[in-house]
Amino acid sequence: MIDSAASNPPQTGVLWSPRFRLRAVVAFVLALYLLPIAGAPPTTNPNEVVRIEGAVALGGFGSVTIDPVIADYGLSEDVSSRQGQLYLDKAPGLSLLGVPLFWLGSVTMAPATQHDLPAYWPLRHLMTAVLVALPTALLPFLLVFRERSVPEHLRAPLAAVLALSTPLWTYGTVFFGHAPAAVLVGVAWWLLCADETSQNTDLPRTRFWGGVAAGFAVATEYPTVLLVGVIVLGFGLHRPTRREVVAAWCGAILGVRPALVYKQLAFGAPWTTGYSFTADPGFAA
């Protein structure tokens, strides 16, 4: 006689299913990243202020100089000064990404400044949550779950450890370019070098978007050019076809081009950075 209990093993409950555990871990990590992004501290961070002013100046005034918004959000010490005007001295990538969120804030938040702009802290929290915290918190999950050598039952815990025990958590709660650049580098590596991409039936398109991510990583934080160089070497080791190489380089040019255009308009040459015109030597690179 067949034991019915043996032939019908107990089913795993919803609360213990792998999918539920993954969602619970992701939600826990996201909560820890988002909780610090609240309130209105008494002081602002110069690094954040200038990036936000760069986004608002571009989106609200069509200007590469931040002069139009200084009266609204204050003068940051961390700026560039050229020909009597003030500019963003950072790589412009994060500020460029912030323009659509400024537009969103302009229609969803009450005017609160001299030029009827959104209040600083709500706008800062919106930009930080969407552009920094969310992608940074999810980056370890993307990378770990793409790594087949990691046992499935260990992937969520390992991703949580990486998200919460490394500087990702620190930089993932402030409006700096470091964490978004790390996300872009991770995406570029995945699309250009990860082994599973070799099974993709449309590799040139995948390589193109990997190139875009690599190029925009440099546009977000200049030092990532070193990591992009490593990715380029890894990409070459995969022996890509000519079409893949062309697609990747076209993507990289497209990704870095916005920064080159911005620097041409602000500093007179696409290869000149704002650090060449830093107003306060203490903030020079």
mmCIF file of C-alpha atoms in Angstrom:
data_model
loop_
_atom_site.group_PDB
_atom_site.id
_atom_site.type_symbol
_atom_site.label_atom_id
_atom_site.label_comp_id
_atom_site.label_asym_id
_atom_site.label_seq_id
_atom_site.Cartn_x
_atom_site.Cartn_y
_atom_site.Cartn_z
ATOM 1 C CA MET A 1 0.000 0.000 0.000
ATOM 2 C CA ILE A 2 1.392 3.380 -0.988
ATOM 3 C CA ASP A 3 1.676 5.904 1.783
ATOM 4 C CA SER A 4 -0.431 8.866 0.686
ATOM 5 C CA ALA A 5 1.686 11.263 2.764
ATOM 6 C CA ALA A 6 4.840 10.082 1.006
ATOM 7 C CA SER A 7 3.303 10.296 -2.446
ATOM 8 C CA ASN A 8 1.951 13.769 -1.745
ATOM 9 C CA PRO A 9 4.647 15.741 0.071
ATOM 10 C CA PRO A 10 3.439 18.841 1.914
ATOM 11 C CA GLN A 11 3.305 21.924 -0.240
ATOM 12 C CA THR A 12 5.353 24.935 0.697
ATOM 13 C CA GLY A 13 3.125 27.681 2.073
ATOM 14 C CA VAL A 14 2.934 31.071 0.441
ATOM 15 C CA LEU A 15 4.874 32.643 3.291
ATOM 16 C CA TRP A 16 7.741 30.207 2.765
ATOM 17 C CA SER A 17 7.828 30.200 -1.012
ATOM 18 C CA PRO A 18 11.073 31.365 -2.648
ATOM 19 C CA ARG A 19 9.226 34.126 -4.499
ATOM 20 C CA PHE A 20 7.721 35.522 -1.294
ATOM 21 C CA ARG A 21 11.064 35.393 0.520
ATOM 22 C CA LEU A 22 12.725 37.267 -2.353
ATOM 23 C CA ARG A 23 10.024 39.944 -2.346
ATOM 24 C CA ALA A 24 10.297 40.284 1.432
ATOM 25 C CA VAL A 25 14.076 40.716 1.281
ATOM 26 C CA VAL A 26 13.846 43.252 -1.552
ATOM 27 C CA ALA A 27 11.152 45.207 0.304
ATOM 28 C CA PHE A 28 13.258 45.205 3.468
ATOM 29 C CA VAL A 29 16.319 46.521 1.629
ATOM 30 C CA LEU A 30 14.304 49.164 -0.213
ATOM 31 C CA ALA A 31 12.757 50.347 3.061
ATOM 32 C CA LEU A 32 16.176 50.786 4.656
ATOM 33 C CA TYR A 33 17.372 52.777 1.646
ATOM 34 C CA LEU A 34 14.297 54.998 1.516
ATOM 35 C CA LEU A 35 13.756 55.684 5.219
ATOM 36 C CA PRO A 36 16.642 58.191 5.507
ATOM 37 C CA ILE A 37 15.280 60.163 2.551
ATOM 38 C CA ALA A 38 12.807 62.262 4.505
ATOM 39 C CA GLY A 39 12.429 65.399 6.559
ATOM 40 C CA ALA A 40 14.110 68.764 6.222
ATOM 41 C CA PRO A 41 17.529 68.854 7.899
ATOM 42 C CA PRO A 42 18.735 72.298 9.019
ATOM 43 C CA THR A 43 21.677 72.296 6.608
ATOM 44 C CA THR A 44 22.183 71.245 3.002
ATOM 45 C CA ASN A 45 25.078 69.399 1.397
ATOM 46 C CA PRO A 46 27.039 71.474 -1.169
ATOM 47 C CA ASN A 47 27.555 68.397 -3.356
ATOM 48 C CA GLU A 48 23.818 67.801 -3.533
ATOM 49 C CA VAL A 49 22.786 71.443 -3.875
ATOM 50 C CA VAL A 50 24.875 72.092 -6.969
ATOM 51 C CA ARG A 51 23.650 68.921 -8.707
ATOM 52 C CA ILE A 52 20.019 69.784 -7.995
ATOM 53 C CA GLU A 53 20.514 73.380 -9.084
ATOM 54 C CA GLY A 54 22.086 72.082 -12.271
ATOM 55 C CA ALA A 55 18.981 70.005 -12.998
ATOM 56 C CA VAL A 56 16.596 72.847 -12.170
ATOM 57 C CA ALA A 57 18.564 75.372 -14.233
ATOM 58 C CA LEU A 58 18.469 73.065 -17.246
ATOM 59 C CA GLY A 59 14.857 71.998 -16.858
ATOM 60 C CA GLY A 60 13.347 75.254 -15.680
ATOM 61 C CA PHE A 61 15.435 77.897 -17.397
ATOM 62 C CA GLY A 62 17.186 76.089 -20.250
ATOM 63 C CA SER A 63 20.483 77.285 -18.810
ATOM 64 C CA VAL A 64 23.800 75.552 -18.140
ATOM 65 C CA THR A 65 24.672 78.206 -15.581
ATOM 66 C CA ILE A 66 23.056 77.776 -12.178
ATOM 67 C CA ASP A 67 22.777 81.536 -11.608
ATOM 68 C CA PRO A 68 18.980 81.618 -12.168
ATOM 69 C CA VAL A 69 18.258 79.290 -9.226
ATOM 70 C CA ILE A 70 20.789 80.412 -6.625
ATOM 71 C CA ALA A 71 18.257 82.839 -5.147
ATOM 72 C CA ASP A 72 15.851 79.906 -4.684
ATOM 73 C CA TYR A 73 18.074 77.142 -3.319
ATOM 74 C CA GLY A 74 21.129 78.982 -2.047
ATOM 75 C CA LEU A 75 24.754 79.320 -3.098
ATOM 76 C CA SER A 76 26.783 76.131 -2.883
ATOM 77 C CA GLU A 77 30.496 76.401 -2.215
ATOM 78 C CA ASP A 78 31.031 73.436 -4.534
ATOM 79 C CA VAL A 79 30.674 75.239 -7.883
ATOM 80 C CA SER A 80 32.641 76.310 -10.917
ATOM 81 C CA SER A 81 33.088 79.972 -11.818
ATOM 82 C CA ARG A 82 33.784 81.098 -15.382
ATOM 83 C CA GLN A 83 33.472 84.566 -16.882
ATOM 84 C CA GLY A 84 31.439 85.817 -13.937
ATOM 85 C CA GLN A 85 28.899 82.984 -13.985
ATOM 86 C CA LEU A 86 28.504 79.895 -11.789
ATOM 87 C CA TYR A 87 28.208 76.343 -13.081
ATOM 88 C CA LEU A 88 27.911 72.782 -11.962
ATOM 89 C CA ASP A 89 31.456 71.580 -11.347
ATOM 90 C CA LYS A 90 30.499 67.891 -11.242
ATOM 91 C CA ALA A 91 30.027 65.458 -14.083
ATOM 92 C CA PRO A 92 26.573 66.465 -15.375
ATOM 93 C CA GLY A 93 25.014 63.013 -15.801
ATOM 94 C CA LEU A 94 22.975 62.938 -12.593
ATOM 95 C CA SER A 95 21.738 66.492 -13.107
ATOM 96 C CA LEU A 96 20.672 65.624 -16.651
ATOM 97 C CA LEU A 97 18.682 62.671 -15.325
ATOM 98 C CA GLY A 98 17.135 64.971 -12.756
ATOM 99 C CA VAL A 99 15.526 67.246 -15.358
ATOM 100 C CA PRO A 100 12.427 65.038 -15.951
ATOM 101 C CA LEU A 101 11.960 64.690 -12.194
ATOM 102 C CA PHE A 102 12.131 68.450 -11.824
ATOM 103 C CA TRP A 103 9.363 68.698 -14.426
ATOM 104 C CA LEU A 104 7.374 66.110 -12.451
ATOM 105 C CA GLY A 105 7.942 68.018 -9.230
ATOM 106 C CA SER A 106 6.876 71.247 -10.879
ATOM 107 C CA VAL A 107 3.394 69.875 -11.592
ATOM 108 C CA THR A 108 2.935 67.807 -8.414
ATOM 109 C CA MET A 109 4.490 70.068 -5.760
ATOM 110 C CA ALA A 110 3.310 73.485 -4.631
ATOM 111 C CA PRO A 111 5.445 76.468 -5.704
ATOM 112 C CA ALA A 112 7.550 77.532 -2.753
ATOM 113 C CA THR A 113 10.376 79.774 -3.933
ATOM 114 C CA GLN A 114 11.056 83.167 -5.491
ATOM 115 C CA HIS A 115 10.645 81.742 -9.009
ATOM 116 C CA ASP A 116 7.717 79.474 -8.062
ATOM 117 C CA LEU A 117 9.932 76.384 -7.965
ATOM 118 C CA PRO A 118 9.227 73.344 -5.763
ATOM 119 C CA ALA A 119 10.636 73.495 -2.239
ATOM 120 C CA TYR A 120 14.192 72.200 -2.039
ATOM 121 C CA TRP A 121 13.803 69.238 0.285
ATOM 122 C CA PRO A 122 10.757 67.551 -1.343
ATOM 123 C CA LEU A 123 12.417 67.909 -4.752
ATOM 124 C CA ARG A 124 15.700 66.604 -3.379
ATOM 125 C CA HIS A 125 13.962 63.590 -1.825
ATOM 126 C CA LEU A 126 12.125 62.802 -5.064
ATOM 127 C CA MET A 127 15.308 62.913 -7.129
ATOM 128 C CA THR A 128 17.316 60.952 -4.575
ATOM 129 C CA ALA A 129 14.707 58.225 -4.169
ATOM 130 C CA VAL A 130 14.139 57.650 -7.894
ATOM 131 C CA LEU A 131 17.601 58.222 -9.327
ATOM 132 C CA VAL A 132 19.815 57.003 -6.492
ATOM 133 C CA ALA A 133 18.161 54.897 -3.782
ATOM 134 C CA LEU A 134 15.956 52.617 -5.877
ATOM 135 C CA PRO A 135 18.496 51.624 -8.559
ATOM 136 C CA THR A 136 21.317 51.296 -6.013
ATOM 137 C CA ALA A 137 19.277 49.058 -3.716
ATOM 138 C CA LEU A 138 18.331 46.815 -6.640
ATOM 139 C CA LEU A 139 21.825 46.608 -8.166
ATOM 140 C CA PRO A 140 23.085 43.758 -5.910
ATOM 141 C CA PHE A 141 19.977 41.710 -6.731
ATOM 142 C CA LEU A 142 20.531 42.221 -10.460
ATOM 143 C CA LEU A 143 24.163 41.146 -10.281
ATOM 144 C CA VAL A 144 23.735 38.232 -7.851
ATOM 145 C CA PHE A 145 20.708 36.754 -9.589
ATOM 146 C CA ARG A 146 22.585 36.834 -12.893
ATOM 147 C CA GLU A 147 25.444 34.850 -11.378
ATOM 148 C CA ARG A 148 24.646 31.188 -11.936
ATOM 149 C CA SER A 149 27.417 29.933 -9.668
ATOM 150 C CA VAL A 150 25.568 31.239 -6.592
ATOM 151 C CA PRO A 151 23.099 28.648 -5.204
ATOM 152 C CA GLU A 152 19.542 29.820 -5.665
ATOM 153 C CA HIS A 153 18.663 29.736 -1.961
ATOM 154 C CA LEU A 154 21.623 31.997 -1.160
ATOM 155 C CA ARG A 155 21.059 34.658 -3.791
ATOM 156 C CA ALA A 156 18.592 36.890 -1.927
ATOM 157 C CA PRO A 157 20.568 36.842 1.368
ATOM 158 C CA LEU A 158 23.830 37.518 -0.470
ATOM 159 C CA ALA A 159 22.293 40.427 -2.392
ATOM 160 C CA ALA A 160 20.956 41.871 0.876
ATOM 161 C CA VAL A 161 24.393 41.611 2.489
ATOM 162 C CA LEU A 162 25.982 43.425 -0.448
ATOM 163 C CA ALA A 163 23.292 46.103 -0.363
ATOM 164 C CA LEU A 164 23.525 46.744 3.386
ATOM 165 C CA SER A 165 27.127 46.047 4.398
ATOM 166 C CA THR A 166 28.976 48.018 1.711
ATOM 167 C CA PRO A 167 29.252 51.762 0.933
ATOM 168 C CA LEU A 168 26.382 51.296 -1.511
ATOM 169 C CA TRP A 169 23.973 51.912 1.361
ATOM 170 C CA THR A 170 25.742 55.112 2.392
ATOM 171 C CA TYR A 171 25.974 56.580 -1.094
ATOM 172 C CA GLY A 172 22.554 55.231 -2.038
ATOM 173 C CA THR A 173 20.794 57.717 0.244
ATOM 174 C CA VAL A 174 22.402 60.955 -0.943
ATOM 175 C CA PHE A 175 22.159 62.827 -4.227
ATOM 176 C CA PHE A 176 25.728 62.128 -5.290
ATOM 177 C CA GLY A 177 26.795 60.571 -8.584
ATOM 178 C CA HIS A 178 28.835 57.721 -7.087
ATOM 179 C CA ALA A 179 26.084 55.142 -6.581
ATOM 180 C CA PRO A 180 24.244 55.802 -9.878
ATOM 181 C CA ALA A 181 27.580 55.530 -11.681
ATOM 182 C CA ALA A 182 28.147 52.175 -9.962
ATOM 183 C CA VAL A 183 24.729 51.034 -11.163
ATOM 184 C CA LEU A 184 25.551 52.064 -14.713
ATOM 185 C CA VAL A 185 28.906 50.265 -14.565
ATOM 186 C CA GLY A 186 27.153 47.138 -13.285
ATOM 187 C CA VAL A 187 24.607 47.269 -16.094
ATOM 188 C CA ALA A 188 27.373 47.879 -18.653
ATOM 189 C CA TRP A 189 29.309 44.860 -17.390
ATOM 190 C CA TRP A 190 26.216 42.687 -17.530
ATOM 191 C CA LEU A 191 25.295 43.717 -21.077
ATOM 192 C CA LEU A 192 28.831 43.631 -22.467
ATOM 193 C CA CYS A 193 30.624 40.895 -20.547
ATOM 194 C CA ALA A 194 28.260 38.576 -18.687
ATOM 195 C CA ASP A 195 28.301 35.009 -20.039
ATOM 196 C CA GLU A 196 24.528 34.667 -20.351
ATOM 197 C CA THR A 197 24.390 37.466 -22.905
ATOM 198 C CA SER A 198 26.026 35.060 -25.366
ATOM 199 C CA GLN A 199 22.648 33.300 -25.578
ATOM 200 C CA ASN A 200 20.943 36.499 -26.700
ATOM 201 C CA THR A 201 19.672 36.307 -30.263
ATOM 202 C CA ASP A 202 20.106 40.064 -30.773
ATOM 203 C CA LEU A 203 23.601 40.663 -29.449
ATOM 204 C CA PRO A 204 24.310 43.932 -31.302
ATOM 205 C CA ARG A 205 21.322 45.561 -29.613
ATOM 206 C CA THR A 206 22.435 44.243 -26.218
ATOM 207 C CA ARG A 207 25.969 45.541 -26.802
ATOM 208 C CA PHE A 208 24.570 48.907 -27.892
ATOM 209 C CA TRP A 209 22.740 49.395 -24.595
ATOM 210 C CA GLY A 210 25.777 48.179 -22.708
ATOM 211 C CA GLY A 211 27.773 50.868 -24.478
ATOM 212 C CA VAL A 212 25.159 53.490 -23.573
ATOM 213 C CA ALA A 213 25.406 52.485 -19.905
ATOM 214 C CA ALA A 214 29.214 52.612 -20.004
ATOM 215 C CA GLY A 215 29.265 56.004 -21.695
ATOM 216 C CA PHE A 216 26.719 57.531 -19.369
ATOM 217 C CA ALA A 217 28.591 56.135 -16.353
ATOM 218 C CA VAL A 218 31.534 58.317 -17.371
ATOM 219 C CA ALA A 219 29.124 61.217 -17.881
ATOM 220 C CA THR A 220 27.943 60.703 -14.290
ATOM 221 C CA GLU A 221 31.302 60.216 -12.541
ATOM 222 C CA TYR A 222 34.499 60.825 -14.484
ATOM 223 C CA PRO A 223 36.669 58.255 -12.605
ATOM 224 C CA THR A 224 34.471 55.434 -13.870
ATOM 225 C CA VAL A 225 36.421 55.698 -17.120
ATOM 226 C CA LEU A 226 38.928 53.373 -15.404
ATOM 227 C CA LEU A 227 36.241 50.755 -14.737
ATOM 228 C CA VAL A 228 34.885 51.160 -18.241
ATOM 229 C CA GLY A 229 38.391 50.414 -19.491
ATOM 230 C CA VAL A 230 38.300 47.110 -17.609
ATOM 231 C CA ILE A 231 34.885 46.344 -19.103
ATOM 232 C CA VAL A 232 36.237 47.067 -22.589
ATOM 233 C CA LEU A 233 39.030 44.547 -21.996
ATOM 234 C CA GLY A 234 36.519 41.970 -20.774
ATOM 235 C CA PHE A 235 34.323 42.655 -23.772
ATOM 236 C CA GLY A 236 37.288 42.047 -26.073
ATOM 237 C CA LEU A 237 38.003 38.702 -24.403
ATOM 238 C CA HIS A 238 34.550 37.534 -25.490
ATOM 239 C CA ARG A 239 35.699 37.851 -29.117
ATOM 240 C CA PRO A 240 32.758 39.978 -30.252
ATOM 241 C CA THR A 241 31.783 40.229 -33.880
ATOM 242 C CA ARG A 242 32.381 43.416 -35.836
ATOM 243 C CA ARG A 243 28.677 44.280 -35.551
ATOM 244 C CA GLU A 244 28.823 43.923 -31.769
ATOM 245 C CA VAL A 245 31.898 46.150 -31.540
ATOM 246 C CA VAL A 246 30.343 48.849 -33.714
ATOM 247 C CA ALA A 247 27.097 48.694 -31.740
ATOM 248 C CA ALA A 248 28.932 48.968 -28.408
ATOM 249 C CA TRP A 249 31.009 51.943 -29.515
ATOM 250 C CA CYS A 250 27.975 53.712 -30.991
ATOM 251 C CA GLY A 251 26.189 53.223 -27.680
ATOM 252 C CA ALA A 252 29.168 54.513 -25.699
ATOM 253 C CA ILE A 253 29.400 57.646 -27.849
ATOM 254 C CA LEU A 254 25.680 58.258 -27.441
ATOM 255 C CA GLY A 255 25.955 57.757 -23.672
ATOM 256 C CA VAL A 256 28.820 60.177 -23.120
ATOM 257 C CA ARG A 257 27.703 62.759 -25.682
ATOM 258 C CA PRO A 258 25.334 64.702 -23.354
ATOM 259 C CA ALA A 259 28.232 65.416 -21.008
ATOM 260 C CA LEU A 260 30.449 66.553 -23.863
ATOM 261 C CA VAL A 261 27.755 68.911 -25.135
ATOM 262 C CA TYR A 262 27.175 70.281 -21.643
ATOM 263 C CA LYS A 263 30.889 70.948 -21.111
ATOM 264 C CA GLN A 264 31.187 72.606 -24.509
ATOM 265 C CA LEU A 265 28.381 74.995 -23.596
ATOM 266 C CA ALA A 266 29.558 75.613 -20.035
ATOM 267 C CA PHE A 267 33.343 75.567 -20.294
ATOM 268 C CA GLY A 268 34.100 76.110 -23.958
ATOM 269 C CA ALA A 269 35.481 72.656 -24.764
ATOM 270 C CA PRO A 270 34.033 69.128 -24.540
ATOM 271 C CA TRP A 271 37.094 67.744 -22.735
ATOM 272 C CA THR A 272 37.288 70.496 -20.096
ATOM 273 C CA THR A 273 35.715 69.637 -16.737
ATOM 274 C CA GLY A 274 34.230 71.987 -14.203
ATOM 275 C CA TYR A 275 37.070 71.198 -11.837
ATOM 276 C CA SER A 276 39.268 73.421 -13.968
ATOM 277 C CA PHE A 277 37.170 76.380 -12.835
ATOM 278 C CA THR A 278 36.360 75.397 -9.239
ATOM 279 C CA ALA A 279 35.519 78.561 -7.285
ATOM 280 C CA ASP A 280 36.702 77.169 -3.944
ATOM 281 C CA PRO A 281 40.097 75.358 -4.116
ATOM 282 C CA GLY A 282 38.957 73.173 -1.259
ATOM 283 C CA PHE A 283 36.509 71.434 -3.605
ATOM 284 C CA ALA A 284 38.954 70.953 -6.485
ATOM 285 C CA ALA A 285 39.429 67.373 -7.674
#
